[in-house]
Tab-separated table of C-alpha atoms in Angstrom:
chain	number	residue	atom	x	y	z
A	19	UNK	CA	9.466	-25.830	29.242
A	20	UNK	CA	6.991	-22.974	29.542
A	21	UNK	CA	7.377	-19.945	31.825
A	22	UNK	CA	3.831	-18.759	32.393
A	23	UNK	CA	3.973	-16.077	35.064
A	24	UNK	CA	6.007	-14.395	37.789
A	25	UNK	CA	6.253	-16.438	40.965
A	26	UNK	CA	4.478	-13.773	43.050
A	27	UNK	CA	2.423	-10.755	41.924
A	28	UNK	CA	1.467	-7.763	44.037
A	29	UNK	CA	-1.053	-5.368	42.512
A	30	UNK	CA	-3.103	-2.396	43.621
A	31	UNK	CA	-2.605	0.953	45.333
A	32	UNK	CA	-0.357	-0.418	48.080
A	33	UNK	CA	1.371	-3.197	46.167
A	34	UNK	CA	4.848	-1.794	46.822
A	35	UNK	CA	4.332	-1.542	50.579
A	36	UNK	CA	2.843	-5.044	50.674
A	37	UNK	CA	5.800	-6.468	48.758
A	38	UNK	CA	8.550	-5.065	51.010
A	39	UNK	CA	8.661	-7.883	53.605
A	40	UNK	CA	8.823	-10.463	50.804
A	41	UNK	CA	11.571	-8.539	49.019
A	42	UNK	CA	13.553	-8.292	52.278
A	43	UNK	CA	13.349	-12.078	52.631
A	44	UNK	CA	14.507	-12.648	49.067
A	45	UNK	CA	17.431	-10.229	48.888
A	46	UNK	CA	19.899	-8.496	51.188
A	47	UNK	CA	21.833	-6.454	48.637
A	48	UNK	CA	19.649	-5.431	45.677
A	49	UNK	CA	20.586	-3.202	42.778
A	50	UNK	CA	17.862	-0.811	41.610
A	51	UNK	CA	17.958	-0.437	37.834
A	52	UNK	CA	16.277	2.550	36.198
A	53	UNK	CA	16.696	5.045	33.440
A	54	UNK	CA	14.775	8.292	32.875
A	55	UNK	CA	15.080	11.435	34.966
A	56	UNK	CA	11.263	11.617	34.975
A	57	UNK	CA	11.153	8.599	37.292
A	58	UNK	CA	14.057	9.605	39.550
A	59	UNK	CA	11.790	10.604	42.431
A	60	UNK	CA	9.983	7.265	42.357
A	61	UNK	CA	13.249	5.353	42.358
A	62	UNK	CA	14.574	7.512	45.199
A	63	UNK	CA	11.501	6.572	47.243
A	64	UNK	CA	12.019	2.914	46.375
A	65	UNK	CA	15.652	3.256	47.466
A	66	UNK	CA	14.640	4.790	50.820
A	67	UNK	CA	12.018	2.121	51.486
A	68	UNK	CA	14.544	-0.628	50.839
A	69	UNK	CA	17.102	1.052	53.097
A	70	UNK	CA	14.443	1.136	55.813
A	71	UNK	CA	14.245	-2.628	55.445
A	72	UNK	CA	17.941	-2.703	56.463
A	73	UNK	CA	19.015	-3.734	52.956
A	74	UNK	CA	22.333	-2.822	51.372
A	75	UNK	CA	21.038	-1.037	48.263
A	76	UNK	CA	22.882	0.143	45.156
A	77	UNK	CA	21.540	1.651	41.979
A	78	UNK	CA	22.433	2.009	38.307
A	79	UNK	CA	20.796	3.752	35.355
A	80	UNK	CA	20.673	2.659	31.749
A	81	UNK	CA	22.168	5.105	29.271
A	82	UNK	CA	20.451	3.677	26.190
A	83	UNK	CA	17.810	1.065	25.401
A	84	UNK	CA	18.110	-2.604	26.396
A	85	UNK	CA	21.484	-2.972	24.651
A	86	UNK	CA	24.602	-5.072	25.183
A	87	UNK	CA	26.715	-2.017	26.089
A	88	UNK	CA	24.450	-1.155	29.030
A	89	UNK	CA	23.964	-4.787	29.988
A	90	UNK	CA	27.725	-5.374	30.230
A	91	UNK	CA	28.282	-2.177	32.216
A	92	UNK	CA	25.522	-2.939	34.734
A	93	UNK	CA	26.670	-6.551	35.145
A	94	UNK	CA	30.098	-5.227	36.122
A	95	UNK	CA	28.528	-2.858	38.656
A	96	UNK	CA	26.577	-5.746	40.200
A	97	UNK	CA	29.668	-7.958	40.358
A	98	UNK	CA	31.736	-5.194	41.979
A	99	UNK	CA	29.031	-4.525	44.584
A	100	UNK	CA	28.157	-8.192	45.197
A	101	UNK	CA	24.472	-7.461	44.630
A	102	UNK	CA	22.254	-10.508	45.011
A	103	UNK	CA	19.214	-9.319	43.022
A	104	UNK	CA	18.061	-6.796	40.425
A	105	UNK	CA	15.043	-4.583	41.071
A	106	UNK	CA	14.118	-3.180	37.653
A	107	UNK	CA	11.942	-0.078	38.068
A	108	UNK	CA	10.870	1.671	34.881
A	109	UNK	CA	9.427	1.068	31.417
A	110	UNK	CA	9.812	-1.864	29.066
A	111	UNK	CA	13.480	-1.357	28.171
A	112	UNK	CA	14.466	-1.163	31.866
A	113	UNK	CA	12.400	-4.231	32.738
A	114	UNK	CA	13.833	-6.233	29.839
A	115	UNK	CA	17.382	-5.218	30.784
A	116	UNK	CA	16.851	-6.169	34.421
A	117	UNK	CA	15.460	-9.592	33.528
A	118	UNK	CA	18.297	-10.331	31.115
A	119	UNK	CA	21.017	-9.172	33.527
A	120	UNK	CA	19.552	-11.123	36.442
A	121	UNK	CA	19.347	-14.317	34.425
A	122	UNK	CA	22.907	-13.863	33.136
A	123	UNK	CA	24.161	-13.612	36.724
A	124	UNK	CA	21.791	-16.260	38.082
A	125	UNK	CA	20.223	-13.896	40.622
A	126	UNK	CA	16.509	-13.111	41.085
A	127	UNK	CA	14.790	-10.261	39.278
A	128	UNK	CA	12.030	-8.144	40.781
A	129	UNK	CA	10.119	-6.027	38.261
A	130	UNK	CA	8.434	-2.771	39.275
A	131	UNK	CA	6.728	-1.244	36.214
A	132	UNK	CA	6.395	2.535	36.439
A	133	UNK	CA	3.945	2.766	33.537
A	134	UNK	CA	1.391	0.600	31.723
A	135	UNK	CA	3.274	0.876	28.429
A	136	UNK	CA	4.086	-2.851	28.047
A	137	UNK	CA	3.717	-6.254	29.710
A	138	UNK	CA	7.514	-6.576	30.070
A	139	UNK	CA	7.195	-6.771	33.856
A	140	UNK	CA	5.505	-10.160	33.446
A	141	UNK	CA	7.252	-12.020	30.652
A	142	UNK	CA	10.199	-14.411	30.349
A	143	UNK	CA	11.475	-12.477	27.374
A	144	UNK	CA	13.924	-9.636	26.711
A	145	UNK	CA	14.106	-7.622	23.504
A	146	UNK	CA	17.662	-6.574	22.671
A	147	UNK	CA	18.385	-3.353	20.774
A	148	UNK	CA	21.432	-1.433	19.629
A	149	UNK	CA	22.304	1.637	21.671
A	150	UNK	CA	20.620	3.657	18.886
A	151	UNK	CA	17.351	1.791	19.424
A	152	UNK	CA	17.467	-0.641	16.498
A	153	UNK	CA	15.920	-4.018	17.282
A	154	UNK	CA	18.404	-6.927	17.187
A	155	UNK	CA	16.548	-9.954	18.573
A	156	UNK	CA	14.367	-11.235	21.369
A	157	UNK	CA	15.809	-13.601	23.929
A	158	UNK	CA	13.686	-16.232	25.665
A	159	UNK	CA	14.580	-16.396	29.362
A	160	UNK	CA	14.467	-19.435	31.623
A	161	UNK	CA	11.864	-17.920	33.929
A	162	UNK	CA	9.575	-14.985	34.515
A	163	UNK	CA	10.530	-12.478	37.239
A	164	UNK	CA	10.594	-13.759	40.803
A	165	UNK	CA	8.324	-10.936	41.981
A	166	UNK	CA	6.203	-8.480	39.977
A	167	UNK	CA	5.058	-5.369	41.850
A	168	UNK	CA	2.315	-3.594	39.895
A	169	UNK	CA	1.624	-0.611	42.106
A	170	UNK	CA	-1.168	1.643	40.848
A	171	UNK	CA	0.341	4.661	42.640
A	172	UNK	CA	3.447	4.306	40.491
A	173	UNK	CA	1.483	3.735	37.280
A	174	UNK	CA	-0.616	6.858	37.924
A	175	UNK	CA	2.459	9.079	37.733
A	176	UNK	CA	3.272	8.026	34.145
A	177	UNK	CA	2.404	10.281	31.175
A	178	UNK	CA	-0.873	9.403	29.447
A	179	UNK	CA	1.132	8.721	26.280
A	180	UNK	CA	2.553	5.579	27.915
A	181	UNK	CA	-0.968	4.289	28.582
A	182	UNK	CA	-1.954	4.825	24.943
A	183	UNK	CA	1.170	2.921	23.888
A	184	UNK	CA	0.305	0.067	26.244
A	185	UNK	CA	-3.213	-0.147	24.839
A	186	UNK	CA	-1.903	-0.450	21.277
A	187	UNK	CA	0.623	-3.117	22.294
A	188	UNK	CA	-1.975	-5.127	24.225
A	189	UNK	CA	-4.558	-4.921	21.428
A	190	UNK	CA	-2.040	-6.617	19.149
A	191	UNK	CA	-2.287	-9.781	21.284
A	192	UNK	CA	-5.652	-10.691	19.795
A	193	UNK	CA	-4.928	-9.699	16.222
A	194	UNK	CA	-1.583	-11.510	16.179
A	195	UNK	CA	-2.423	-14.646	18.180
A	196	UNK	CA	-5.818	-15.272	16.561
A	197	UNK	CA	-4.314	-15.462	13.080
A	198	UNK	CA	-1.116	-17.347	13.931
A	199	UNK	CA	-2.533	-19.926	16.322
A	200	UNK	CA	-6.214	-20.432	15.473
A	201	UNK	CA	-5.606	-23.898	13.978
A	202	UNK	CA	-3.241	-25.172	16.682
A	203	UNK	CA	-4.781	-28.151	18.477
A	204	UNK	CA	-3.586	-27.229	21.959
A	205	UNK	CA	-6.022	-26.365	24.707
A	206	UNK	CA	-3.774	-23.843	26.448
A	207	UNK	CA	-3.085	-22.011	23.195
A	208	UNK	CA	-6.793	-21.831	22.396
A	209	UNK	CA	-7.528	-20.563	25.910
A	210	UNK	CA	-4.816	-17.914	25.510
A	211	UNK	CA	-6.441	-16.741	22.277
A	212	UNK	CA	-9.801	-16.434	24.011
A	213	UNK	CA	-8.218	-14.447	26.848
A	214	UNK	CA	-6.706	-12.124	24.236
A	215	UNK	CA	-10.169	-11.646	22.703
A	216	UNK	CA	-11.631	-10.626	26.069
A	217	UNK	CA	-8.588	-8.391	26.557
A	218	UNK	CA	-9.254	-6.681	23.212
A	219	UNK	CA	-12.938	-6.178	24.026
A	220	UNK	CA	-12.125	-4.690	27.414
A	221	UNK	CA	-9.663	-2.254	25.880
A	222	UNK	CA	-12.166	-1.228	23.221
A	223	UNK	CA	-14.712	-0.577	25.967
A	224	UNK	CA	-12.509	1.034	28.625
A	225	UNK	CA	-9.379	2.239	26.827
A	226	UNK	CA	-10.577	5.653	25.679
A	227	UNK	CA	-12.274	6.400	29.015
A	228	UNK	CA	-9.137	5.401	30.907
A	229	UNK	CA	-6.970	7.599	28.680
A	230	UNK	CA	-9.191	10.684	28.767
A	231	UNK	CA	-10.781	10.583	32.208
A	232	UNK	CA	-7.876	8.859	33.961
A	233	UNK	CA	-8.711	8.634	37.651
A	234	UNK	CA	-12.161	10.217	37.375
A	235	UNK	CA	-13.263	6.915	35.879
A	236	UNK	CA	-11.182	4.704	38.129
A	237	UNK	CA	-12.699	1.280	37.285
A	238	UNK	CA	-11.988	1.851	33.574
A	239	UNK	CA	-8.466	3.063	34.336
A	240	UNK	CA	-7.738	0.104	36.612
A	241	UNK	CA	-9.127	-2.405	34.110
A	242	UNK	CA	-7.081	-0.852	31.326
A	243	UNK	CA	-3.701	-0.613	33.054
A	244	UNK	CA	-3.972	-4.164	34.385
A	245	UNK	CA	-5.018	-5.412	30.951
A	246	UNK	CA	-1.906	-3.806	29.441
A	247	UNK	CA	0.594	-4.755	32.132
A	248	UNK	CA	-0.722	-8.085	33.411
A	249	UNK	CA	-3.261	-9.819	31.160
A	250	UNK	CA	-1.224	-9.187	28.013
A	251	UNK	CA	1.694	-10.958	29.691
A	252	UNK	CA	-0.507	-13.856	30.722
A	253	UNK	CA	-1.578	-14.427	27.112
A	254	UNK	CA	2.036	-14.876	26.055
A	255	UNK	CA	2.770	-17.029	29.095
A	256	UNK	CA	-0.079	-19.469	28.502
A	257	UNK	CA	0.016	-19.429	24.724
A	258	UNK	CA	3.753	-19.432	24.183
A	259	UNK	CA	5.734	-17.884	21.361
A	260	UNK	CA	3.054	-17.816	18.688
A	261	UNK	CA	0.616	-16.031	20.999
A	262	UNK	CA	3.068	-13.196	21.401
A	263	UNK	CA	3.928	-11.774	18.030
A	264	UNK	CA	3.289	-11.838	14.287
A	265	UNK	CA	3.284	-9.139	11.599
A	266	UNK	CA	2.599	-6.173	13.878
A	267	UNK	CA	5.747	-6.817	15.907
A	268	UNK	CA	7.777	-7.882	12.865
A	269	UNK	CA	7.010	-4.537	11.236
A	270	UNK	CA	7.783	-2.740	14.524
A	271	UNK	CA	11.200	-4.399	14.590
A	272	UNK	CA	11.844	-3.331	10.999
A	273	UNK	CA	10.741	0.277	11.555
A	274	UNK	CA	13.223	0.634	14.440
A	275	UNK	CA	16.040	0.069	11.954
A	276	UNK	CA	15.409	3.601	10.635
A	277	UNK	CA	16.959	6.027	13.106
A	278	UNK	CA	14.909	9.205	13.597
A	279	UNK	CA	15.473	12.327	15.726
A	280	UNK	CA	12.356	11.675	17.813
A	281	UNK	CA	11.968	8.480	19.810
A	282	UNK	CA	8.658	6.655	19.701
A	283	UNK	CA	7.388	4.172	22.257
A	284	UNK	CA	7.210	0.439	21.542
A	285	UNK	CA	3.408	0.308	21.446
A	286	UNK	CA	3.151	3.396	19.261
A	287	UNK	CA	5.156	1.621	16.562
A	288	UNK	CA	3.354	-1.705	17.129
A	289	UNK	CA	0.024	0.083	16.564
A	290	UNK	CA	1.138	1.151	13.092
A	291	UNK	CA	2.373	-2.393	12.469
A	292	UNK	CA	-1.020	-3.729	13.516
A	293	UNK	CA	-2.835	-1.619	10.927
A	294	UNK	CA	-0.399	-2.861	8.273
A	295	UNK	CA	-0.902	-6.479	9.379
A	296	UNK	CA	-4.640	-6.118	8.868
A	297	UNK	CA	-4.023	-4.678	5.384
A	298	UNK	CA	-1.844	-7.712	4.632
A	299	UNK	CA	-4.637	-10.019	5.777
A	300	UNK	CA	-7.052	-8.236	3.483
A	301	UNK	CA	-4.635	-8.298	0.528
A	302	UNK	CA	-3.120	-11.781	0.884
A	303	UNK	CA	-5.731	-13.771	2.803
A	304	UNK	CA	-8.916	-12.194	1.445
A	305	UNK	CA	-10.017	-11.327	4.972
A	306	UNK	CA	-13.224	-9.329	4.505
A	307	UNK	CA	-13.323	-8.278	8.156
A	308	UNK	CA	-9.844	-6.737	8.142
A	309	UNK	CA	-10.990	-3.428	6.653
A	310	UNK	CA	-13.700	-3.126	9.312
A	311	UNK	CA	-11.143	-3.867	12.028
A	312	UNK	CA	-8.865	-1.153	10.639
A	313	UNK	CA	-11.688	1.401	10.718
A	314	UNK	CA	-12.569	0.416	14.294
A	315	UNK	CA	-8.946	0.677	15.430
A	316	UNK	CA	-8.384	3.980	13.631
A	317	UNK	CA	-11.215	5.578	15.580
A	318	UNK	CA	-9.715	4.471	18.900
A	319	UNK	CA	-6.142	5.297	17.910
A	320	UNK	CA	-7.158	8.819	16.903
A	321	UNK	CA	-8.789	9.315	20.312
A	322	UNK	CA	-5.603	8.043	22.002
A	323	UNK	CA	-3.380	10.391	19.939
A	324	UNK	CA	-1.527	7.394	18.521
A	325	UNK	CA	0.350	7.529	15.209
A	326	UNK	CA	-1.428	5.647	12.427
A	327	UNK	CA	1.165	5.789	9.620
A	328	UNK	CA	4.909	5.338	9.353
A	329	UNK	CA	5.049	8.956	8.228
A	330	UNK	CA	3.651	10.022	11.599
A	331	UNK	CA	6.588	8.183	13.179
A	332	UNK	CA	8.878	10.686	11.467
A	333	UNK	CA	9.901	8.378	8.613
A	334	UNK	CA	9.340	9.078	4.922
A	335	UNK	CA	9.352	5.582	3.448
A	336	UNK	CA	9.846	6.972	-0.055
A	337	UNK	CA	13.313	8.393	0.581
A	338	UNK	CA	16.756	7.100	1.622
A	339	UNK	CA	15.832	3.572	0.556
A	340	UNK	CA	13.714	3.334	3.728
A	341	UNK	CA	11.015	1.178	2.170
A	342	UNK	CA	13.514	-1.449	1.031
A	343	UNK	CA	15.200	-1.438	4.440
A	344	UNK	CA	11.904	-1.975	6.254
A	345	UNK	CA	10.787	-4.706	3.831
A	346	UNK	CA	14.126	-6.534	4.007
A	347	UNK	CA	14.174	-6.598	7.802
A	348	UNK	CA	10.499	-7.552	8.051
A	349	UNK	CA	11.051	-10.583	5.797
A	350	UNK	CA	14.426	-11.724	7.124
A	351	UNK	CA	14.871	-15.338	8.242
A	352	UNK	CA	13.230	-16.129	11.582
A	353	UNK	CA	11.121	-12.966	11.452
A	354	UNK	CA	7.765	-13.183	13.217
A	355	UNK	CA	6.125	-12.277	9.902
A	356	UNK	CA	6.538	-15.936	8.929
A	357	UNK	CA	4.156	-16.989	11.705
A	358	UNK	CA	1.329	-15.794	9.441
A	359	UNK	CA	-0.600	-18.676	7.821
A	360	UNK	CA	0.146	-17.349	4.335
A	361	UNK	CA	3.403	-16.573	2.588
A	362	UNK	CA	4.770	-13.040	2.752
A	363	UNK	CA	7.660	-11.729	0.696
A	364	UNK	CA	9.459	-8.425	0.296
A	365	UNK	CA	7.252	-7.328	-2.615
A	366	UNK	CA	4.140	-7.766	-0.448
A	367	UNK	CA	5.570	-5.535	2.281
A	368	UNK	CA	6.617	-2.850	-0.211
A	369	UNK	CA	3.174	-2.902	-1.830
A	370	UNK	CA	1.158	-2.767	1.384
A	371	UNK	CA	3.265	-0.005	2.944
A	372	UNK	CA	3.323	2.055	-0.265
A	373	UNK	CA	-0.450	1.869	-0.601
A	374	UNK	CA	-1.057	2.495	3.074
A	375	UNK	CA	1.202	5.529	3.331
A	376	UNK	CA	-0.301	7.191	0.260
A	377	UNK	CA	-4.002	6.679	0.909
A	378	UNK	CA	-6.111	9.269	2.656
A	379	UNK	CA	-8.009	7.520	5.406
A	380	UNK	CA	-10.936	9.510	6.735
A	381	UNK	CA	-12.536	8.728	10.064
């Protein structure tokens, strides 16, 4: 079975308003799931609009990331209120939590991304973390969300940092899927890889303009946010598991095991993982183009104010046994690192990270 896309997608400047009649047909007692205080006003407006549709609306906020403690608490709230759907409105952790909770209770999920930071509003996948933000596992869901509402008015209110994070996460689609799946004799997988290549090219063309000029260059902004939030999800839907993740995400998952005072966004960490994946390709697979790709990405990442080393994520890999911890988790059984077409072991990860963190890269 393959879950390719949400059943219905609304997108554009009035996507939310256009979706309301459909939502009112689907649910009579939804629970709005959110998190940050920065998006409270948006969720309050969503709440009011749903009340105007004569719906019995409740709400709940996550206290942590997409973790079992929050999931259990929100499931109890839904059961006590007899809610018949989850409307997840927020970033990737909120969207993943909403999808997981809805599937657990066998009720529909409606995703309303409030930033372009990930494609979590699209996918049949939830990443589970500890309440401290350490990655545990990803869970494949039976279906994508029932409705995805990708309203540009909502996305516009998000900090530019979330857009930069989304660009880094979406860029990884090409670099991960092209190396893991290039030899797979499956038409849909090959088409997914080609979509990810076009996605990468579009982000290289429009990403910086969208980040810096925002709405002054509206076509670039629109192309970029939809690439991050929609097309990136489509690649995983058509291509399946191996078109989703490889070393960049495996290293992301390992880096989250080191708890730091400052929280970094998913795509910010994936971007660092992507640079390290390319170094691995150069070191282990003799990929002559990897160094050129790194230089190209470094230029863009600098313009997007993205971190480009683990040190810039607030982690010194040379203390507290951090390097061993990251290497162990990266190479654990069932890690996405093993999707690479060449063998990777703990020594490889230690070597590539040590070299990468110590070198002075000039742009």
